[in-house]
XYZ file of C-alpha atoms in Angstrom:
633
model
C -91.827 242.684 -37.019
C -92.117 240.564 -33.860
C -89.417 239.291 -31.529
C -88.421 235.644 -31.099
C -88.219 233.848 -27.779
C -85.752 230.939 -27.881
C -86.147 228.672 -24.814
C -84.065 225.541 -24.236
C -85.526 222.650 -22.189
C -84.015 219.536 -20.655
C -86.502 216.771 -19.816
C -89.308 219.342 -19.939
C -87.604 221.817 -17.583
C -86.533 225.203 -18.955
C -82.781 225.806 -18.614
C -82.313 228.935 -20.740
C -84.271 231.711 -22.462
C -83.207 234.512 -24.849
C -85.089 237.134 -26.899
C -83.868 238.240 -30.338
C -85.155 240.382 -33.194
C -82.504 239.343 -35.720
C -81.504 236.147 -37.574
C -79.817 233.604 -35.293
C -77.648 230.634 -36.243
C -78.109 227.611 -33.961
C -75.535 224.845 -33.532
C -72.892 223.161 -31.429
C -69.903 224.746 -29.738
C -66.472 225.072 -31.327
C -64.108 226.299 -28.569
C -61.359 226.940 -31.142
C -63.472 229.749 -32.572
C -64.240 231.347 -29.205
C -67.736 229.894 -28.773
C -69.166 229.998 -25.223
C -70.321 226.775 -23.529
C -73.953 225.744 -24.036
C -76.551 227.127 -23.567
C -75.559 230.719 -24.477
C -76.098 233.467 -27.051
C -72.932 234.675 -28.794
C -72.893 237.847 -30.914
C -70.035 238.643 -33.298
C -69.588 241.192 -36.066
C -70.636 238.599 -38.628
C -73.619 236.831 -36.951
C -75.548 235.986 -33.808
C -75.247 232.380 -32.670
C -77.082 230.286 -30.052
C -74.882 227.452 -28.758
C -77.145 224.535 -27.775
C -74.755 221.550 -27.675
C -71.214 220.664 -26.703
C -68.521 220.032 -29.296
C -68.797 216.262 -28.699
C -72.262 216.142 -30.315
C -70.921 215.376 -33.799
C -74.314 214.815 -35.460
C -74.970 218.564 -35.089
C -72.843 221.067 -37.046
C -71.621 224.416 -35.748
C -73.909 226.208 -38.218
C -76.905 223.837 -38.058
C -80.095 225.945 -38.304
C -80.844 229.578 -39.022
C -84.000 231.153 -37.580
C -85.195 234.547 -38.854
C -88.173 236.621 -37.647
C -90.609 237.861 -40.305
C -93.836 239.864 -40.276
C -96.756 239.347 -37.874
C -95.625 236.763 -35.357
C -94.039 234.462 -37.888
C -90.519 233.229 -38.529
C -88.675 230.903 -40.864
C -86.233 228.057 -40.245
C -83.457 227.097 -42.677
C -81.543 223.812 -42.419
C -77.865 224.700 -42.941
C -76.605 221.130 -42.472
C -75.300 219.319 -45.536
C -76.712 215.890 -44.690
C -78.946 215.686 -41.585
C -82.597 216.791 -41.350
C -83.881 219.035 -38.571
C -86.483 217.186 -36.481
C -89.569 219.290 -35.646
C -92.040 218.042 -33.012
C -95.482 217.281 -34.484
C -94.380 218.362 -37.981
C -92.350 217.109 -40.922
C -88.560 217.237 -40.765
C -86.793 220.124 -42.497
C -84.455 218.595 -45.052
C -80.900 219.899 -45.727
C -81.033 223.237 -47.551
C -84.809 223.577 -47.024
C -86.529 226.673 -45.551
C -89.956 226.589 -43.890
C -92.237 229.273 -42.445
C -93.844 228.903 -38.990
C -96.599 230.885 -37.349
C -96.379 231.470 -33.598
C -94.021 228.637 -32.575
C -92.009 225.501 -33.366
C -90.295 222.896 -31.174
C -86.968 221.443 -32.373
C -85.643 218.116 -31.089
C -81.957 218.684 -30.222
C -81.183 215.066 -29.293
C -81.119 213.294 -25.969
C -83.676 215.015 -23.738
C -83.025 218.522 -25.069
C -85.583 220.577 -26.998
C -85.614 224.141 -28.291
C -88.897 226.072 -28.410
C -88.953 229.031 -30.798
C -91.887 231.352 -30.199
C -92.901 234.633 -31.830
C -93.715 237.199 -29.132
C -94.769 240.818 -29.007
C -92.281 243.646 -28.568
C -92.423 243.437 -24.763
C -91.387 239.798 -24.816
C -94.234 238.855 -22.471
C -95.849 236.272 -24.657
C -96.921 235.077 -28.051
C -99.980 236.038 -29.974
C -102.164 234.413 -27.297
C -100.060 232.830 -24.559
C -97.551 233.570 -21.826
C -96.053 231.439 -19.050
C -95.238 232.175 -15.424
C -91.539 232.219 -14.642
C -92.021 230.298 -11.375
C -91.427 226.535 -11.249
C -94.633 224.726 -10.225
C -94.657 222.902 -6.889
C -93.264 219.360 -6.994
C -94.102 216.887 -4.180
C -91.157 216.484 -1.853
C -88.918 218.819 -3.875
C -89.732 222.330 -2.607
C -91.938 224.148 -0.143
C -94.713 226.658 -0.588
C -92.545 229.418 0.852
C -91.392 230.820 -2.500
C -94.947 231.067 -3.793
C -96.380 232.612 -0.629
C -93.577 235.178 -0.568
C -94.308 236.050 -4.199
C -97.989 236.532 -3.458
C -97.071 238.556 -0.389
C -95.184 240.926 -2.661
C -98.341 241.373 -4.733
C -100.272 241.986 -1.529
C -98.099 244.977 -0.640
C -99.521 246.818 -3.642
C -102.900 245.164 -4.085
C -104.271 245.625 -0.548
C -106.328 243.561 1.903
C -108.273 241.663 -0.759
C -105.148 239.792 -1.795
C -104.544 238.691 1.782
C -108.024 237.142 1.880
C -107.308 235.257 -1.358
C -103.995 234.048 0.027
C -105.658 232.767 3.194
C -108.217 230.874 1.128
C -105.469 229.305 -0.971
C -103.477 228.242 2.072
C -106.586 226.687 3.666
C -106.889 224.409 0.648
C -103.151 223.669 0.726
C -103.415 222.496 4.330
C -106.252 220.090 3.520
C -105.435 216.455 2.843
C -106.692 214.517 -0.131
C -108.743 212.331 2.175
C -111.692 211.970 -0.179
C -112.626 212.595 -3.785
C -114.513 215.706 -2.636
C -111.147 217.441 -2.253
C -110.873 217.807 -6.033
C -114.237 219.541 -6.154
C -113.140 221.803 -3.308
C -110.037 222.812 -5.277
C -112.155 223.628 -8.337
C -114.568 225.741 -6.269
C -111.759 227.547 -4.443
C -109.979 228.347 -7.709
C -113.172 229.812 -9.191
C -113.749 231.951 -6.106
C -110.182 233.247 -5.807
C -109.609 234.095 -9.461
C -113.180 234.945 -10.482
C -113.431 232.202 -13.120
C -116.580 231.179 -14.968
C -115.388 227.594 -15.270
C -112.761 225.629 -13.342
C -111.901 222.024 -14.143
C -109.554 219.495 -12.515
C -108.090 217.102 -15.082
C -105.922 214.056 -14.471
C -104.061 211.698 -16.742
C -105.921 208.441 -17.246
C -103.448 206.277 -15.334
C -103.532 208.612 -12.320
C -107.338 208.674 -12.168
C -107.513 204.891 -12.572
C -104.916 204.341 -9.855
C -106.860 206.433 -7.349
C -110.219 204.985 -8.503
C -111.664 208.454 -8.996
C -115.119 209.025 -10.528
C -114.648 210.402 -14.044
C -117.104 213.023 -15.305
C -115.879 213.103 -18.923
C -112.903 212.227 -21.101
C -110.937 214.657 -23.277
C -108.668 214.188 -26.224
C -105.102 213.303 -25.261
C -105.932 210.969 -22.382
C -107.241 213.652 -19.986
C -110.014 212.704 -17.558
C -112.186 215.324 -15.876
C -112.643 214.535 -12.170
C -114.135 217.828 -10.922
C -115.756 220.979 -12.348
C -117.155 224.247 -11.030
C -119.205 226.543 -13.305
C -121.290 229.634 -12.810
C -123.977 231.293 -14.923
C -124.643 231.091 -18.638
C -123.031 234.326 -19.687
C -121.693 232.994 -22.960
C -122.700 234.276 -26.349
C -125.669 232.091 -27.238
C -125.499 230.354 -23.840
C -122.980 227.764 -25.095
C -119.836 226.894 -23.161
C -117.072 225.761 -25.494
C -114.749 222.795 -24.983
C -111.565 222.969 -22.945
C -108.567 224.109 -24.970
C -106.395 221.106 -25.783
C -103.844 223.565 -27.195
C -103.477 225.118 -23.757
C -103.194 221.674 -22.150
C -100.539 220.712 -24.674
C -98.485 223.798 -23.835
C -98.655 222.995 -20.124
C -97.609 219.383 -20.784
C -94.655 220.434 -22.925
C -93.338 223.229 -20.701
C -94.376 221.968 -17.231
C -95.236 225.624 -16.489
C -98.394 227.559 -15.688
C -99.706 229.031 -18.966
C -102.085 231.977 -19.438
C -104.136 232.449 -22.624
C -105.111 236.042 -23.259
C -105.372 237.507 -26.799
C -103.765 240.934 -26.928
C -105.946 243.850 -27.998
C -105.832 244.459 -31.731
C -103.467 241.537 -32.361
C -105.879 239.495 -34.454
C -106.637 242.485 -36.654
C -102.909 243.182 -37.238
C -102.154 239.544 -37.908
C -105.171 239.021 -40.176
C -106.126 242.238 -41.955
C -108.995 240.462 -43.659
C -110.651 240.129 -40.264
C -111.074 236.338 -40.064
C -109.992 234.843 -36.724
C -108.648 231.490 -37.893
C -105.537 231.927 -35.761
C -107.617 231.457 -32.616
C -108.261 227.800 -31.677
C -111.955 226.813 -32.031
C -112.101 225.852 -28.351
C -111.079 229.409 -27.428
C -113.478 231.330 -29.695
C -115.833 232.095 -26.777
C -113.085 232.387 -24.142
C -111.991 235.819 -22.945
C -108.970 234.416 -21.072
C -107.840 231.100 -19.598
C -105.200 229.704 -17.274
C -103.858 226.180 -16.758
C -101.388 225.046 -14.100
C -99.694 221.631 -14.066
C -100.088 219.037 -11.323
C -96.659 217.378 -11.149
C -95.366 214.169 -9.632
C -91.999 213.753 -7.940
C -90.358 213.073 -11.345
C -91.519 216.471 -12.708
C -94.035 214.727 -14.970
C -97.406 216.366 -15.642
C -100.073 214.038 -14.216
C -102.887 216.581 -14.114
C -103.955 220.191 -14.687
C -106.154 222.775 -12.995
C -107.800 224.656 -15.866
C -109.940 227.799 -15.605
C -111.389 230.333 -18.016
C -113.568 233.411 -18.265
C -116.050 233.588 -21.093
C -117.108 236.463 -23.311
C -120.364 237.919 -22.039
C -123.339 238.648 -24.303
C -122.250 242.274 -24.753
C -118.835 241.079 -25.908
C -116.943 243.199 -23.374
C -113.478 242.367 -22.032
C -111.888 242.839 -18.614
C -108.238 243.158 -17.682
C -107.667 239.392 -17.932
C -105.810 236.984 -15.613
C -102.908 238.494 -13.698
C -99.693 236.754 -12.694
C -100.830 236.897 -9.075
C -104.087 235.087 -9.906
C -102.188 232.505 -11.941
C -99.825 231.979 -8.993
C -102.824 231.247 -6.760
C -103.940 228.561 -9.221
C -100.380 227.223 -9.195
C -100.499 226.892 -5.397
C -103.743 224.908 -5.644
C -102.166 222.659 -8.285
C -99.238 222.125 -5.907
C -101.662 221.232 -3.126
C -103.282 218.626 -5.370
C -99.865 217.319 -6.404
C -98.839 216.894 -2.764
C -102.147 215.260 -1.872
C -101.940 212.795 -4.750
C -98.362 211.987 -3.772
C -99.447 211.301 -0.176
C -102.309 209.091 -1.369
C -99.974 207.188 -3.624
C -97.392 206.730 -0.863
C -100.073 205.548 1.557
C -101.425 203.079 -0.993
C -97.933 201.745 -1.651
C -97.129 201.580 2.060
C -100.332 199.624 2.771
C -99.564 197.113 0.024
C -95.952 196.767 1.171
C -96.993 196.177 4.778
C -98.059 192.661 3.706
C -94.430 191.764 2.984
C -92.097 194.234 4.676
C -91.398 195.699 8.086
C -92.393 199.371 8.582
C -88.724 200.392 8.314
C -88.212 198.596 4.992
C -91.601 199.774 3.685
C -90.614 203.398 4.355
C -87.374 202.854 2.412
C -89.324 201.494 -0.548
C -91.814 204.367 -0.535
C -88.975 206.905 -0.617
C -86.972 204.956 -3.236
C -89.210 202.706 -5.415
C -86.203 201.727 -7.565
C -85.162 199.362 -4.779
C -87.964 197.078 -5.976
C -86.466 196.641 -9.439
C -85.401 193.100 -10.391
C -81.732 192.349 -9.684
C -79.261 189.575 -8.862
C -77.906 189.953 -5.346
C -76.662 187.940 -2.364
C -79.532 187.221 0.017
C -80.361 184.914 2.904
C -83.505 182.796 2.560
C -85.367 181.077 5.421
C -88.105 178.431 5.423
C -89.952 177.597 8.637
C -92.315 174.616 8.672
C -94.743 173.767 11.511
C -94.200 170.211 12.763
C -97.211 167.942 13.606
C -99.526 170.363 11.788
C -101.918 167.650 10.570
C -102.317 165.924 13.938
C -102.849 169.255 15.732
C -105.530 170.491 13.305
C -107.293 167.123 13.462
C -107.480 167.299 17.258
C -108.572 170.948 17.444
C -111.290 170.905 14.783
C -111.766 173.509 12.024
C -112.622 176.620 14.062
C -110.003 176.164 16.777
C -107.408 175.006 14.228
C -107.753 178.274 12.279
C -107.368 180.230 15.512
C -104.252 178.196 16.383
C -102.542 178.530 12.990
C -103.311 182.274 12.913
C -101.662 182.648 16.300
C -98.618 180.635 15.233
C -98.180 182.408 11.885
C -98.616 185.827 13.519
C -95.852 185.127 16.029
C -93.473 183.709 13.413
C -94.184 186.586 11.019
C -93.502 189.112 13.755
C -90.074 187.537 14.203
C -89.345 188.268 10.528
C -90.643 191.841 10.759
C -88.668 192.551 13.953
C -85.464 191.614 12.111
C -86.369 193.779 9.051
C -86.904 190.763 6.830
C -89.276 190.250 3.903
C -92.289 187.979 4.323
C -92.156 186.413 0.884
C -95.008 183.935 1.178
C -97.100 181.552 3.288
C -97.330 178.029 1.899
C -99.792 176.032 3.975
C -98.054 175.608 7.327
C -94.757 177.096 6.101
C -93.310 180.634 6.248
C -90.878 181.814 3.555
C -88.742 184.868 4.407
C -85.730 186.711 2.993
C -83.047 189.233 4.003
C -80.590 191.258 1.892
C -83.147 192.933 -0.387
C -84.768 195.204 -1.375
C -82.692 197.540 0.818
C -78.983 197.030 1.403
C -78.401 194.750 4.446
C -74.746 193.824 4.825
C -75.606 191.704 7.882
C -78.498 189.786 6.298
C -77.109 186.380 7.327
C -76.878 187.436 10.986
C -80.416 188.854 10.859
C -81.770 185.567 9.498
C -80.060 183.528 12.237
C -81.347 185.880 14.924
C -84.841 185.555 13.421
C -84.577 181.766 13.548
C -83.688 181.938 17.252
C -86.670 184.240 17.871
C -88.883 181.722 16.054
C -87.644 178.865 18.231
C -88.353 180.972 21.318
C -91.801 181.871 19.985
C -92.617 178.178 19.485
C -91.773 177.521 23.141
C -94.145 180.317 24.206
C -96.884 179.049 21.883
C -96.618 175.565 23.352
C -97.309 177.015 26.787
C -100.153 179.173 25.482
C -101.903 176.201 23.836
C -100.841 173.567 26.365
C -104.311 173.225 27.897
C -105.881 172.077 24.601
C -102.780 170.531 22.979
C -101.029 168.102 25.312
C -98.805 166.876 22.431
C -95.918 169.175 21.568
C -95.814 170.800 18.143
C -92.556 172.237 16.851
C -90.838 173.819 13.865
C -88.187 172.960 11.294
C -86.134 175.878 9.948
C -83.735 175.917 6.991
C -81.464 178.887 6.192
C -79.067 179.484 3.305
C -77.109 182.434 1.900
C -76.023 183.092 -1.669
C -76.866 184.772 -4.996
C -80.484 184.914 -6.140
C -82.671 186.702 -8.670
C -84.880 189.061 -6.671
C -88.009 190.845 -7.886
C -91.707 190.247 -8.479
C -91.852 186.444 -8.579
C -95.652 186.507 -8.596
C -97.797 187.623 -11.514
C -99.532 190.680 -12.905
C -102.636 189.649 -10.980
C -100.906 189.058 -7.615
C -97.669 190.756 -6.599
C -95.102 188.696 -4.700
C -91.645 190.078 -4.020
C -88.985 187.462 -3.396
C -85.935 185.477 -4.576
C -85.438 182.656 -7.085
C -82.528 180.256 -7.615
C -80.438 177.503 -6.040
C -79.910 179.535 -2.861
C -83.650 179.413 -2.226
C -83.971 175.765 -3.240
C -81.190 174.765 -0.863
C -82.720 176.611 2.079
C -85.959 174.693 1.445
C -84.027 171.391 1.319
C -82.324 172.234 4.618
C -85.715 172.799 6.207
C -86.704 169.267 5.138
C -83.335 167.890 6.323
C -84.078 168.976 9.889
C -86.415 165.961 10.122
C -83.735 163.436 9.134
C -81.037 165.001 11.332
C -83.404 165.481 14.272
C -82.757 169.204 14.908
C -84.974 172.290 14.817
C -82.808 174.541 12.642
C -80.175 173.979 9.954
C -78.066 176.613 8.198
C -75.664 176.313 5.287
C -71.974 177.034 5.746
C -72.272 180.245 3.683
C -74.786 181.624 6.187
C -72.806 180.693 9.282
C -69.554 182.126 7.935
C -71.238 185.325 6.685
C -72.787 185.793 10.136
C -69.464 185.064 11.852
C -71.001 182.621 14.346
C -69.248 179.292 13.744
C -68.405 179.106 17.451
C -72.103 179.172 18.383
C -73.166 176.598 15.737
C -72.497 172.860 15.488
C -71.334 171.384 12.180
C -73.505 168.301 11.713
C -72.526 166.841 8.339
C -71.324 167.330 4.826
C -74.660 167.085 3.067
C -75.760 166.162 -0.433
C -79.379 167.062 -1.210
C -81.682 166.169 -4.085
C -81.555 168.624 -6.971
C -78.392 170.427 -5.774
C -75.140 169.575 -7.551
C -72.595 170.422 -4.837
C -72.507 169.098 -1.271
C -72.258 171.586 1.600
C -71.423 171.665 5.286
C -74.530 172.207 7.384
C -74.747 173.601 10.913
C -77.231 173.327 13.737
C -78.586 176.633 15.096
C -79.647 176.275 18.705
C -81.603 178.612 20.925
C -79.171 178.412 23.839
C -75.500 177.479 23.406
C -74.683 176.884 27.099
C -71.529 175.178 28.436
C -73.048 171.694 28.211
C -74.036 172.279 24.578
C -70.543 173.642 23.808
C -69.056 170.398 25.191
C -71.425 168.401 22.991
C -70.428 170.534 19.983
C -66.683 169.978 20.457
C -66.928 166.201 20.953
C -69.375 165.727 18.089
C -67.374 167.817 15.583
C -64.194 165.869 16.440
C -65.996 162.548 15.972
C -67.394 163.830 12.642
C -63.946 164.953 11.476
C -62.478 161.541 12.365
C -65.266 159.811 10.440
C -64.889 162.013 7.318
C -61.133 161.292 7.281
C -61.883 157.578 7.830
C -60.264 157.397 11.237
C -63.066 155.034 12.107
C -61.658 153.650 15.373
C -61.196 157.135 16.849
C -64.581 158.246 15.583
C -66.327 155.162 16.959
C -64.777 155.589 20.414
C -65.816 159.250 20.602
C -69.335 158.807 19.276
C -70.109 155.822 21.503
C -69.101 157.872 24.550
C -71.062 160.862 23.277
C -74.286 158.873 22.801
C -73.911 157.490 26.313
C -73.605 161.022 27.728
C -76.281 162.601 25.466
C -78.773 159.834 24.620
C -81.426 162.345 23.453
C -79.129 163.972 20.847
C -80.428 162.772 17.468
C -77.377 163.880 15.387
C -75.050 161.845 17.657
C -77.206 158.735 17.270
C -77.289 159.228 13.476
C -73.493 159.604 13.300
C -73.135 156.502 15.478
C -75.215 154.552 12.943
C -73.113 155.829 10.014
C -69.829 154.910 11.753
C -71.071 151.422 12.595
C -72.305 150.859 9.020
C -68.928 151.862 7.600
C -67.066 149.594 10.046
C -69.341 146.627 9.277
C -69.501 147.180 5.493
C -66.668 149.425 4.273
C -67.533 151.528 1.216
C -65.498 151.168 -1.962
C -65.696 154.933 -2.672
C -65.933 156.418 0.804
C -66.613 160.204 0.956
C -68.166 160.785 4.370
C -71.024 162.722 2.704
C -74.538 162.277 4.054
C -76.949 161.894 1.144
C -80.598 162.893 1.539
C -82.959 160.846 -0.582
C -85.997 163.129 -0.191
C -86.611 166.799 -0.935
């Protein structure tokens, strides 16, 4: 009679393992009866129990399943539950009261992300009829170092001699390589064959991983595996035929996320099948003496690839000692090297694509935490910057020089966004669209946007000087900024990614950019932005504005590049005249604004307020509100 190995997994990672040679009842914990917490084996005078769930999991009974070992690597499962079936992976459910026999193994779905693998093993507990797994956890990119594995191999080296040290050095040379080209996969396959003395070594990747890295595919296997590299030697097979790769072995690796060794034990087939037929051995392994497969994992502990190797039965049919744990550990190190290389390639690809929209600092945050890119509703600050006199400038410069000019302008304005850790959402003709507040957390996003606007105004001044010899007329910019809630995510398409915001906050910032023309200023910001940035003293309130397509009117503020003493005087006098006008103290407002226009004749907002005051004095409104209505978007 064989033993049973009962291993519990959470999300593919093993969390417990016990060996038994007696019937075991499996179920949830009942603390009133002295049951230990999950996952634990509990022996009493009456029975042996394996607790796999907490008492809160009501759909599972305390005495849920009974597993009993029987002859020749087989066991039976009995459903003890009165109502619920037992769910078996890749097999029919076991109904209440039903008993079913299993050969070798069965995987039970426990609910949630828990599974229980029951496996018949030999008396030593080292493995099943054909398979065993390494106890080490394969290398995961960014989660652990190679130190544990190199120490383990070093322990082997103390007893195995100088040859092991040479193998270790070869493995570490491959580890230190970068996945700079597709030839790296072939190098891993060749190194694995040399280190472990394999007749065939194959690097397999999941289809989506191979497609993402645009790797040349040599062949496709069942289950979505793509072969990207292979190393073979000799034709020492019986009949010269090399069998297919074992999908059973690949399945075990995928399910356990562990390195698995296939090696039939001497005399096992004869004991299990006295008649002598070898039906228990998978067809793909009929000509294989032994095989090993190690998972290539991503940062989420998902199997995205496998390094597979085998030794074939020679013409004389002789067998060697098989694949040792040390040799399997070497393969595991190579799989970890590939996992790290693929992770670096993926991060570099993501970083390059993100560089189009984000500053290096924000791009690094997104590479380390991709969940930041998920769609969400959040407060952001949006900015639109439009180039003034674009058409007249391009007409004067001609096509070639105009492209050079607009590239220079857009580069400088974009750098202002990047320097303030903003997102370059889009270019729309002669307009730049930027955002702050997402994807990473920026509590000061309003302040960053205002500082960016000031940098843009300064950049325009420098660009005027740079292009002054060929552009005597002055070009400028109109900037609109607004803060508020927006839906943020991929606002582009499946064909072209574009990360940015949607909603009234964005629409209003665009309207404010257009309003700069009517109010005669370079930059306008909504009240929400100015208050969030805490800079009302450095900004001039110009009007209570009503814009097309926006239901509520808002106070808008001028953002200036330099708020010197003279500008502060202008701000105070203008805001008092505006307040008098909005409260219909028309005589006071008229006196102030007339004096202000005389002192600052070039100030467009003062001249516009003067016109509004005069119009109201000459033709009083029936429903006066003091709101400035824009008639164009």
